[in-house]
Amino acid sequence: MMRLYKVYHRFSLLPPNSSLLPFPPVCLGIIRRSTVKFITVLSMATSRFRNIAPLSALLNEDGGGGGSNGSVSSSTATSSSIDYDDESALGVGYRVPPPEIRDIVDAPPVPALSLSPHRDKILFLKRRALRPLAELARPEEKLAGIRIDGNCNSRSRMSFYTGIGIHQLLPDGTLGPEKEVHGFPDGAKINFVTWSPDGMHLSFSICMNGEDDDSSKLRLWIADVDTGKARPLFQSNVYLNAVFDNFVWVDNSSLLVCTIPLSLGAPPKKPLVPYGPKIQSNEKRNIVQVRTFQDLLKDDYDEDLFDYYATSQLVMASLDGKMKDIGRPAVYTSMDPSPDQKYLMISSIHRPYSFIVPCGRFPKKVELWSADGKFVRELCDLPLAEDIPIAFNSVRKGMRSINWRADKPSTLYWVETQDGGDAKVEVSPRDIIYTLPAEPLEGEQPVILHKLDLRYRGISWCDDSLALVHESWYKTRRTRTWVISPGSEDVIPRILFDRSSEDVYSDPGSPMLRRTQAGTYVIAKVKKESDERSYILLKGNGATPEGNIPFLDMFDINTGNKERIWESDKEKYYESVVGLMSNQQEGDLLLHELKILTSKESKTENTQYYFVRWPDKKVQITNFPHPYPQLASLQKEMIRYQRKDGVQLTATLYLPPGYDPSTDGPLPCLVWSYPGEFKSKDAAGQVRGSPNEFAGIGPTSALLWLARRYAILSGPTIPIIGEGDEEANDRYVEQLVASAEAAVEEVIRRGVAHPKKIAVGGHSYGAFMTANLLAHAPHLFCCGIARSGAYNRTLTPFGFQNEDRTLWEAPNVYIEMSPFMSANKIKKPILLIHGEEDDNSGTLTMQSDRFFNALKGHGALTRLVLLPFESHGYAARESIMHVLWETDRWLYKYCVSNISDVGADEDTSTVKDNVSIGTMDSESKVAAASGGGGSEVSDNPDNEQYHLTPRSSLCDQDRSIAMICMRMLEHQVAT
């Protein structure tokens, strides 16, 4: 999860609701930023100096900070012109953070990119900046675990594009001039952009923000790639239903489309008098354990409403606008044409529905139709699956993962469990893979392709002589890859790779795929000119103790020998293979004709993309400007340190531009992380990521506070290890605190973080971590920020995160892990933020509300911010800006302005006897304003690791303080 979350913020991926393109899109979310002017404000002990600029700002008021490169002054984290002590404005409307943060977040992104099927053109999909809150405030229906925009029959909260540009890839590898797709109305919202199989047309949906219902519905448009001219496919009032699937190209000139049935009528009205009482029964004594799913159906009316919005009429449409209905209206969930375009595999869900599980577990029917609209046969009709066990690797009974073989015209394959779907049942084999032609001969039975003792994870197809079958098991972290010959029963399957999924150092990589003439993707085989043997290409992250070094290997499937033909620059840059660009569609590729698409970045240079042709020709095809030039010279270092039990830990330390710990002293520090579970100490200690990766900054990223002169410790590993038969969470608190202690000790040892000015924060499970650390390790942090977390695990009794034991099986674990149960121990300030419409399993908004009340009931310094209309992640500009304002205010008041005096709840013996409280107050405030530079002593003599080496004499510090004060007084008189 964390990796996906990091990749999303680095590349700002296509919206989750956008369709899957024929080639996985190259999403270049590098945000263009204009240069931001920084005006810093020094916070002093007396309130009348609060809004006076420091010396650097007085000398250079254009925001350059006095540096030759225009970098920010190394003074400190400051409050700009915002008066965070003005309590009268704290509850008034939405607020915005200081400009140095706001300008980074508010700039519009550059387009996302998508390659054509033949790799000869690239789309630039243009996007806007953050959406307004008014869009999230649109009415939505929460039904069966999904959220529906009833005005346009699609999922609510979808992102969209504002325009499409087409670029030709020229023979020299560069991009030709942009051809704008035109013909649609101004202000159109574009979604689901897909290429036709031959790359001659684009299909996409459009909707408008109209007053009437029809103008806000989705219409299907087609664009000619050669001319850029776009037109609606249907001239009549035919609209898309995109609640589940939307449309798919069947061949070069026709599409299968989910439409709103013309006979649908008005939505059902909620009856004034209910049909009857709401009844759920378990009189058969079934064991049904489910996690805390949200947005479920509640009654008969909800069932009717779900049917109304989710029901589609399938239509086969040609490019000339002709239409033909396929089947009857139903709740269709997916459509998948066969590679030879002769068959359609169509999935749907039907009643009886459930009030305790989402629609993914409703009864499911899979049918086979001919491309001309004739029913062929039913593949399966699976019953309601309320009883899937909560143990990891548990699955649904019956046929699952039904797909077309990528290397055959129309052959199906699927998997069936042999353990009843229950991962706790010991059986061999556990899964069996079957295959069968779309229309089998009379009496022909499914053929067993392979048997697995772990849980099926997927197949990489090549041809009748080669396919790779993948299986894994979460409890042991074991993963295996099998080599099979689908067309030969005489060839005995053999294990190619057998390893721990946690052991990233041993990861051999994954096979690269090439596109076939049918538009499917199969394993690419490569040959050398002087070698008749065929090789496959394996690309991997190349994890090493020094960081990731991505690679591309030629791998002999028979001998296991490999030859590295490409590797990332390991000294300065981080490069990776994005995709295969070779146009040859059949047969083996030749190494000397191989073309790939790569990305390249560094700590300070944002991602650019290149075409690489063997042996050594490289052409840069993008030249995106730096997204935040004001932070172009930020400092990034991947650091390693050790937990007290010997576990090696890693983190990424970011420091502001121009910062020098030897002269500037320790900074306020924000630690932002997310715990993870491991089965071994060795795996937990492995390095993940690269020190050379570009520092991508998302709209709610902790890295935004580099612009406010904070040190940021990003993603310190918080491994929760359960070796052997031990479960990781049995010692959750102990390991959590030990990991945090090691991280804090390291940043203090380096002299970059002030011991009394270290804050901790996180989102979701990171918020859970934050609350626990403030409860069980109050000596480490001055305050915390917890966003969209869960704090009382008794409210998630049937498992949470990676815990699959129930509350009744492990009551002590649930209670001891819940910071709610330790609310009386939390004495440090904690900011709680939560979306009012959180849809994530387990993190109900109620979690933050009840936790706040528990904290308030014990007199804790806390603040609860509930964001209207926001779900688990925050989307609206007003919400995001307010979250940043709240966070900045919290950090300023309780981290930057945190002083080393002793609170009523602290042990006065921790203050050194020879330092008066008054002296500590004055010096710490000035140190916070000037970035340090003076002698910093710990007020915790019991922990020697917190003692810092003095960086200058006390008299030097006094002279510096006096000079700053004189400058400030002069400025005050002058103004």
XYZ file of N, CA, C and O in Angstrom, residues 573-679:
428
model
N 21.787 9.443 -10.702
C 20.433 9.386 -11.229
C 19.696 8.114 -10.812
O 20.313 7.115 -10.447
N 18.388 8.196 -10.906
C 17.527 7.033 -10.750
C 16.774 6.867 -12.067
O 15.977 7.723 -12.460
N 17.068 5.765 -12.762
C 16.429 5.474 -14.033
C 15.650 4.169 -13.903
O 16.030 3.288 -13.136
N 14.595 4.049 -14.676
C 13.820 2.807 -14.647
C 13.212 2.547 -16.014
O 12.980 3.469 -16.793
N 12.955 1.272 -16.287
C 12.327 0.866 -17.541
C 10.822 1.011 -17.402
O 10.213 0.463 -16.485
N 10.224 1.765 -18.311
C 8.784 1.997 -18.267
C 8.037 0.991 -19.135
O 7.022 0.430 -18.723
N 8.530 0.743 -20.339
C 7.828 -0.184 -21.216
C 8.629 -0.519 -22.452
O 9.648 0.115 -22.761
N 8.158 -1.530 -23.162
C 8.806 -1.988 -24.388
C 8.226 -1.205 -25.560
O 7.009 -1.108 -25.719
N 9.099 -0.652 -26.404
C 8.666 0.179 -27.519
C 8.811 -0.509 -28.872
O 8.384 0.037 -29.886
N 9.416 -1.668 -28.931
C 9.621 -2.342 -30.209
C 8.275 -2.638 -30.866
O 7.340 -3.116 -30.221
N 8.208 -2.356 -32.173
C 6.939 -2.473 -32.891
C 6.636 -3.883 -33.374
O 5.509 -4.191 -33.715
N 7.646 -4.737 -33.463
C 7.444 -6.079 -33.993
C 6.427 -6.827 -33.137
O 6.534 -6.884 -31.917
N 5.410 -7.393 -33.773
C 4.306 -7.983 -33.036
C 4.349 -9.507 -32.960
O 3.713 -10.093 -32.115
N 5.035 -10.151 -33.864
C 5.078 -11.607 -33.879
C 6.530 -12.075 -33.917
O 7.409 -11.402 -34.447
N 6.767 -13.250 -33.343
C 8.106 -13.810 -33.364
C 9.007 -13.181 -32.326
O 8.614 -12.312 -31.547
N 10.259 -13.639 -32.317
C 11.225 -13.140 -31.349
C 11.742 -11.772 -31.758
O 11.938 -11.483 -32.953
N 11.987 -10.933 -30.765
C 12.615 -9.641 -31.003
C 14.119 -9.828 -31.108
O 14.690 -10.737 -30.503
N 14.766 -8.963 -31.875
C 16.218 -8.983 -31.993
C 16.811 -7.929 -31.071
O 16.344 -6.784 -31.026
N 17.832 -8.322 -30.329
C 18.406 -7.431 -29.326
C 18.877 -6.125 -29.942
O 18.646 -5.052 -29.373
N 19.510 -6.176 -31.117
C 20.057 -4.949 -31.690
C 18.971 -4.016 -32.223
O 19.254 -2.873 -32.588
N 17.714 -4.496 -32.271
C 16.604 -3.651 -32.691
C 15.695 -3.267 -31.524
O 14.646 -2.643 -31.719
N 16.113 -3.618 -30.331
C 15.269 -3.409 -29.153
C 15.143 -1.920 -28.831
O 16.116 -1.170 -28.874
N 13.923 -1.508 -28.501
C 13.654 -0.142 -28.070
C 12.829 -0.190 -26.782
O 11.872 -0.965 -26.678
N 13.191 0.632 -25.829
C 12.441 0.714 -24.577
C 12.210 2.176 -24.218
O 12.903 3.080 -24.718
N 11.232 2.399 -23.377
C 10.971 3.721 -22.818
C 11.472 3.719 -21.387
O 11.151 2.817 -20.609
N 12.282 4.714 -21.033
C 12.829 4.804 -19.678
C 12.517 6.162 -19.071
O 12.195 7.125 -19.778
N 12.619 6.216 -17.768
C 12.515 7.491 -17.056
C 13.832 7.766 -16.356
O 14.603 6.846 -16.059
N 14.083 9.035 -16.096
C 15.344 9.432 -15.466
C 15.084 10.631 -14.558
O 14.393 11.571 -14.941
N 15.640 10.569 -13.363
C 15.469 11.647 -12.392
C 16.631 11.642 -11.426
O 17.443 10.705 -11.406
N 16.721 12.682 -10.624
C 17.728 12.744 -9.575
C 17.106 13.410 -8.362
O 15.929 13.763 -8.367
N 17.897 13.617 -7.333
C 17.378 14.270 -6.134
C 16.795 15.632 -6.456
O 15.794 16.047 -5.867
N 17.426 16.355 -7.379
C 17.043 17.733 -7.665
C 16.457 17.923 -9.056
O 16.000 19.016 -9.374
N 16.475 16.891 -9.895
C 15.954 16.996 -11.261
C 14.711 16.133 -11.384
O 14.743 14.938 -11.104
N 13.617 16.746 -11.827
C 12.364 16.008 -11.929
C 12.396 15.023 -13.092
O 13.256 15.076 -13.965
N 11.439 14.120 -13.104
C 11.439 12.995 -14.031
C 11.290 13.454 -15.480
O 10.395 14.238 -15.807
N 12.166 12.937 -16.340
C 12.052 13.098 -17.789
C 12.046 11.708 -18.411
O 12.496 10.731 -17.809
N 11.553 11.633 -19.657
C 11.398 10.339 -20.316
C 12.233 10.259 -21.582
O 12.421 11.259 -22.284
N 12.720 9.038 -21.857
C 13.674 8.814 -22.937
C 13.287 7.567 -23.725
O 12.771 6.597 -23.173
N 13.590 7.609 -25.033
C 13.596 6.405 -25.843
C 15.026 5.890 -25.903
O 15.955 6.648 -26.187
N 15.180 4.599 -25.607
C 16.506 3.982 -25.650
C 16.487 2.895 -26.716
O 15.640 2.010 -26.701
N 17.444 2.989 -27.649
C 17.594 1.994 -28.702
C 18.989 1.383 -28.582
O 19.971 2.102 -28.388
N 19.049 0.048 -28.690
C 20.331 -0.629 -28.511
C 21.246 -0.338 -29.696
O 20.773 -0.205 -30.832
N 22.573 -0.216 -29.440
C 23.183 -0.506 -28.138
C 23.217 0.690 -27.186
O 23.165 0.521 -25.983
N 23.297 1.920 -27.713
C 23.522 3.028 -26.784
C 22.860 4.330 -27.215
O 23.223 5.396 -26.731
N 21.893 4.286 -28.094
C 21.250 5.515 -28.529
C 20.134 5.873 -27.565
O 19.248 5.065 -27.286
N 20.156 7.116 -27.066
C 19.153 7.576 -26.111
C 18.658 8.947 -26.545
O 19.457 9.836 -26.834
N 17.336 9.118 -26.609
C 16.742 10.383 -27.016
C 15.758 10.833 -25.944
O 14.841 10.089 -25.575
N 15.940 12.045 -25.439
C 15.024 12.601 -24.448
C 13.777 13.124 -25.164
O 13.876 13.871 -26.131
N 12.588 12.718 -24.678
C 11.364 13.131 -25.354
C 10.537 14.119 -24.541
O 9.561 14.658 -25.054
N 10.868 14.338 -23.291
C 10.161 15.344 -22.502
C 11.161 16.303 -21.888
O 12.330 15.967 -21.695
N 10.684 17.478 -21.578
C 11.525 18.485 -20.932
C 10.655 19.294 -19.981
O 10.444 20.488 -20.157
N 10.136 18.622 -18.989
C 9.241 19.283 -18.047
C 10.029 20.194 -17.108
O 11.079 19.805 -16.601
N 9.524 21.379 -16.856
C 10.219 22.276 -15.915
C 10.119 21.756 -14.493
O 9.250 20.926 -14.176
N 10.993 22.238 -13.649
C 10.948 21.829 -12.249
C 9.628 22.264 -11.635
O 9.204 23.409 -11.799
N 8.929 21.370 -10.949
C 7.591 21.697 -10.438
C 7.597 22.713 -9.297
O 6.610 23.409 -9.091
N 8.666 22.785 -8.552
C 8.751 23.750 -7.447
C 10.189 24.256 -7.375
O 10.977 23.773 -6.542
N 10.524 25.221 -8.229
C 11.918 25.700 -8.287
C 12.407 26.280 -6.980
O 13.612 26.291 -6.719
N 11.485 26.746 -6.133
C 11.918 27.298 -4.855
C 12.516 26.237 -3.940
O 13.198 26.555 -2.979
N 12.252 24.961 -4.247
C 12.828 23.866 -3.460
C 13.778 23.010 -4.300
O 14.078 21.875 -3.943
N 14.248 23.571 -5.410
C 15.085 22.793 -6.328
C 16.368 22.306 -5.670
O 16.913 21.269 -6.045
N 16.854 23.056 -4.701
C 18.111 22.664 -4.055
C 17.886 22.044 -2.681
O 18.781 22.075 -1.831
N 16.688 21.457 -2.469
C 16.470 20.762 -1.202
C 17.479 19.634 -1.047
O 18.031 19.125 -2.016
N 17.716 19.251 0.168
C 18.698 18.205 0.454
C 17.979 16.916 0.826
O 17.049 16.920 1.631
N 18.412 15.821 0.206
C 17.791 14.527 0.449
C 18.872 13.490 0.716
O 19.874 13.431 0.004
N 18.644 12.679 1.744
C 19.599 11.621 2.071
C 18.845 10.403 2.602
O 17.963 10.530 3.455
N 19.179 9.238 2.085
C 18.637 7.995 2.628
C 19.543 7.558 3.765
O 20.733 7.332 3.558
N 19.008 7.496 4.966
C 19.837 7.219 6.136
C 19.521 5.833 6.692
O 18.425 5.305 6.518
N 20.498 5.258 7.373
C 20.349 3.945 8.002
C 20.745 4.060 9.467
O 21.685 4.768 9.827
N 20.028 3.355 10.298
C 20.313 3.355 11.728
C 19.752 2.057 12.288
O 19.177 1.248 11.564
N 19.912 1.838 13.590
C 19.588 0.539 14.172
C 18.657 0.685 15.357
O 18.798 1.594 16.177
N 17.684 -0.224 15.424
C 16.801 -0.296 16.578
C 17.526 -1.011 17.702
O 18.473 -1.766 17.462
N 17.085 -0.832 18.924
C 17.798 -1.383 20.071
C 17.837 -2.912 20.072
O 18.708 -3.504 20.698
N 16.899 -3.554 19.327
C 16.942 -5.016 19.232
C 17.773 -5.496 18.052
O 17.768 -6.680 17.717
N 18.493 -4.571 17.409
C 19.393 -4.934 16.329
C 18.806 -4.848 14.937
O 19.520 -5.057 13.949
N 17.509 -4.521 14.801
C 16.890 -4.426 13.482
C 17.395 -3.181 12.770
O 17.374 -2.075 13.332
N 17.865 -3.354 11.540
C 18.309 -2.225 10.738
C 17.094 -1.459 10.216
O 16.148 -2.056 9.714
N 17.132 -0.142 10.324
C 16.039 0.708 9.876
C 16.554 1.715 8.853
O 17.745 2.031 8.814
N 15.633 2.212 8.038
C 15.991 3.224 7.042
C 14.945 4.331 7.058
O 13.815 4.146 7.519
N 15.326 5.466 6.548
C 14.421 6.606 6.402
C 15.011 7.536 5.362
O 16.190 7.429 5.005
N 14.190 8.453 4.886
C 14.671 9.482 3.973
C 14.617 10.807 4.700
O 13.551 11.236 5.158
N 15.770 11.441 4.824
C 15.878 12.715 5.525
C 15.937 13.847 4.504
O 16.791 13.857 3.620
N 14.999 14.764 4.627
C 14.959 15.942 3.764
C 15.287 17.177 4.597
O 14.770 17.344 5.707
N 16.108 18.043 4.035
C 16.470 19.294 4.696
C 16.238 20.450 3.738
O 16.352 20.288 2.514
N 15.911 21.622 4.255
C 15.588 22.761 3.382
C 16.783 23.202 2.543
O 17.940 22.911 2.881
N 16.539 23.905 1.446
C 17.644 24.428 0.626
C 18.570 25.323 1.439
O 18.121 26.139 2.243
N 19.844 25.133 1.231
C 20.835 25.992 1.871
C 21.096 25.713 3.328
O 21.898 26.404 3.958
N 20.471 24.695 3.870
C 20.640 24.423 5.305
C 21.981 23.758 5.574
O 22.394 22.831 4.871
N 22.654 24.228 6.619
C 23.935 23.662 7.055
C 23.854 23.432 8.559
O 23.814 24.393 9.333
N 23.820 22.175 8.990
C 23.658 21.919 10.425
C 24.797 22.483 11.263
O 24.600 22.807 12.432
N 25.984 22.605 10.690
C 27.118 23.084 11.472
C 27.006 24.565 11.799
O 27.574 25.032 12.790
N 26.290 25.299 10.983
C 26.147 26.739 11.228
C 24.731 27.138 11.604
O 24.526 28.099 12.348
N 23.738 26.397 11.078
C 22.346 26.774 11.324
C 21.749 26.079 12.535
O 20.710 26.495 13.037
N 22.380 24.989 12.970
C 21.877 24.300 14.146
C 20.646 23.465 13.855
O 20.185 23.351 12.723
N 20.087 22.838 14.891
C 18.946 21.937 14.715
C 17.673 22.687 14.343
O 17.448 23.817 14.763
N 16.835 22.025 13.557
C 15.577 22.585 13.076
C 14.393 21.894 13.746
O 14.516 20.788 14.261
N 13.224 22.526 13.685
C 12.011 21.766 13.988
C 11.896 20.623 12.988
O 12.252 20.777 11.818
N 11.404 19.500 13.427
C 11.406 18.296 12.580
C 10.028 17.654 12.585
O 9.390 17.551 13.631
N 9.585 17.236 11.401
C 8.336 16.495 11.269
C 8.654 15.082 10.809
O 9.274 14.882 9.762
N 8.247 14.099 11.598
C 8.418 12.683 11.265
C 7.085 12.171 10.738
O 6.066 12.245 11.430
N 7.081 11.675 9.502
C 5.836 11.211 8.870
C 6.038 9.775 8.406
O 6.930 9.486 7.626
N 5.188 8.848 8.882
C 5.449 7.446 8.571
C 4.168 6.623 8.560
O 3.061 7.149 8.758
N 4.364 5.317 8.358
C 3.268 4.350 8.228
C 3.859 2.985 8.562
O 4.763 2.519 7.883
N 3.380 2.317 9.609
C 3.977 1.026 9.995
C 3.736 -0.070 8.961
O 2.810 0.006 8.149
N 4.578 -1.098 9.008
C 4.416 -2.252 8.133
C 4.763 -3.532 8.871
O 5.575 -3.526 9.806
N 4.145 -4.637 8.468
C 4.361 -5.915 9.135
C 5.356 -6.761 8.355
O 5.349 -6.769 7.113
N 6.199 -7.489 9.083
C 7.210 -8.351 8.478
C 7.273 -9.672 9.247
O 6.895 -9.745 10.408
N 7.808 -10.685 8.556
C 8.007 -11.982 9.178
C 9.449 -12.208 9.600
O 9.754 -13.181 10.282
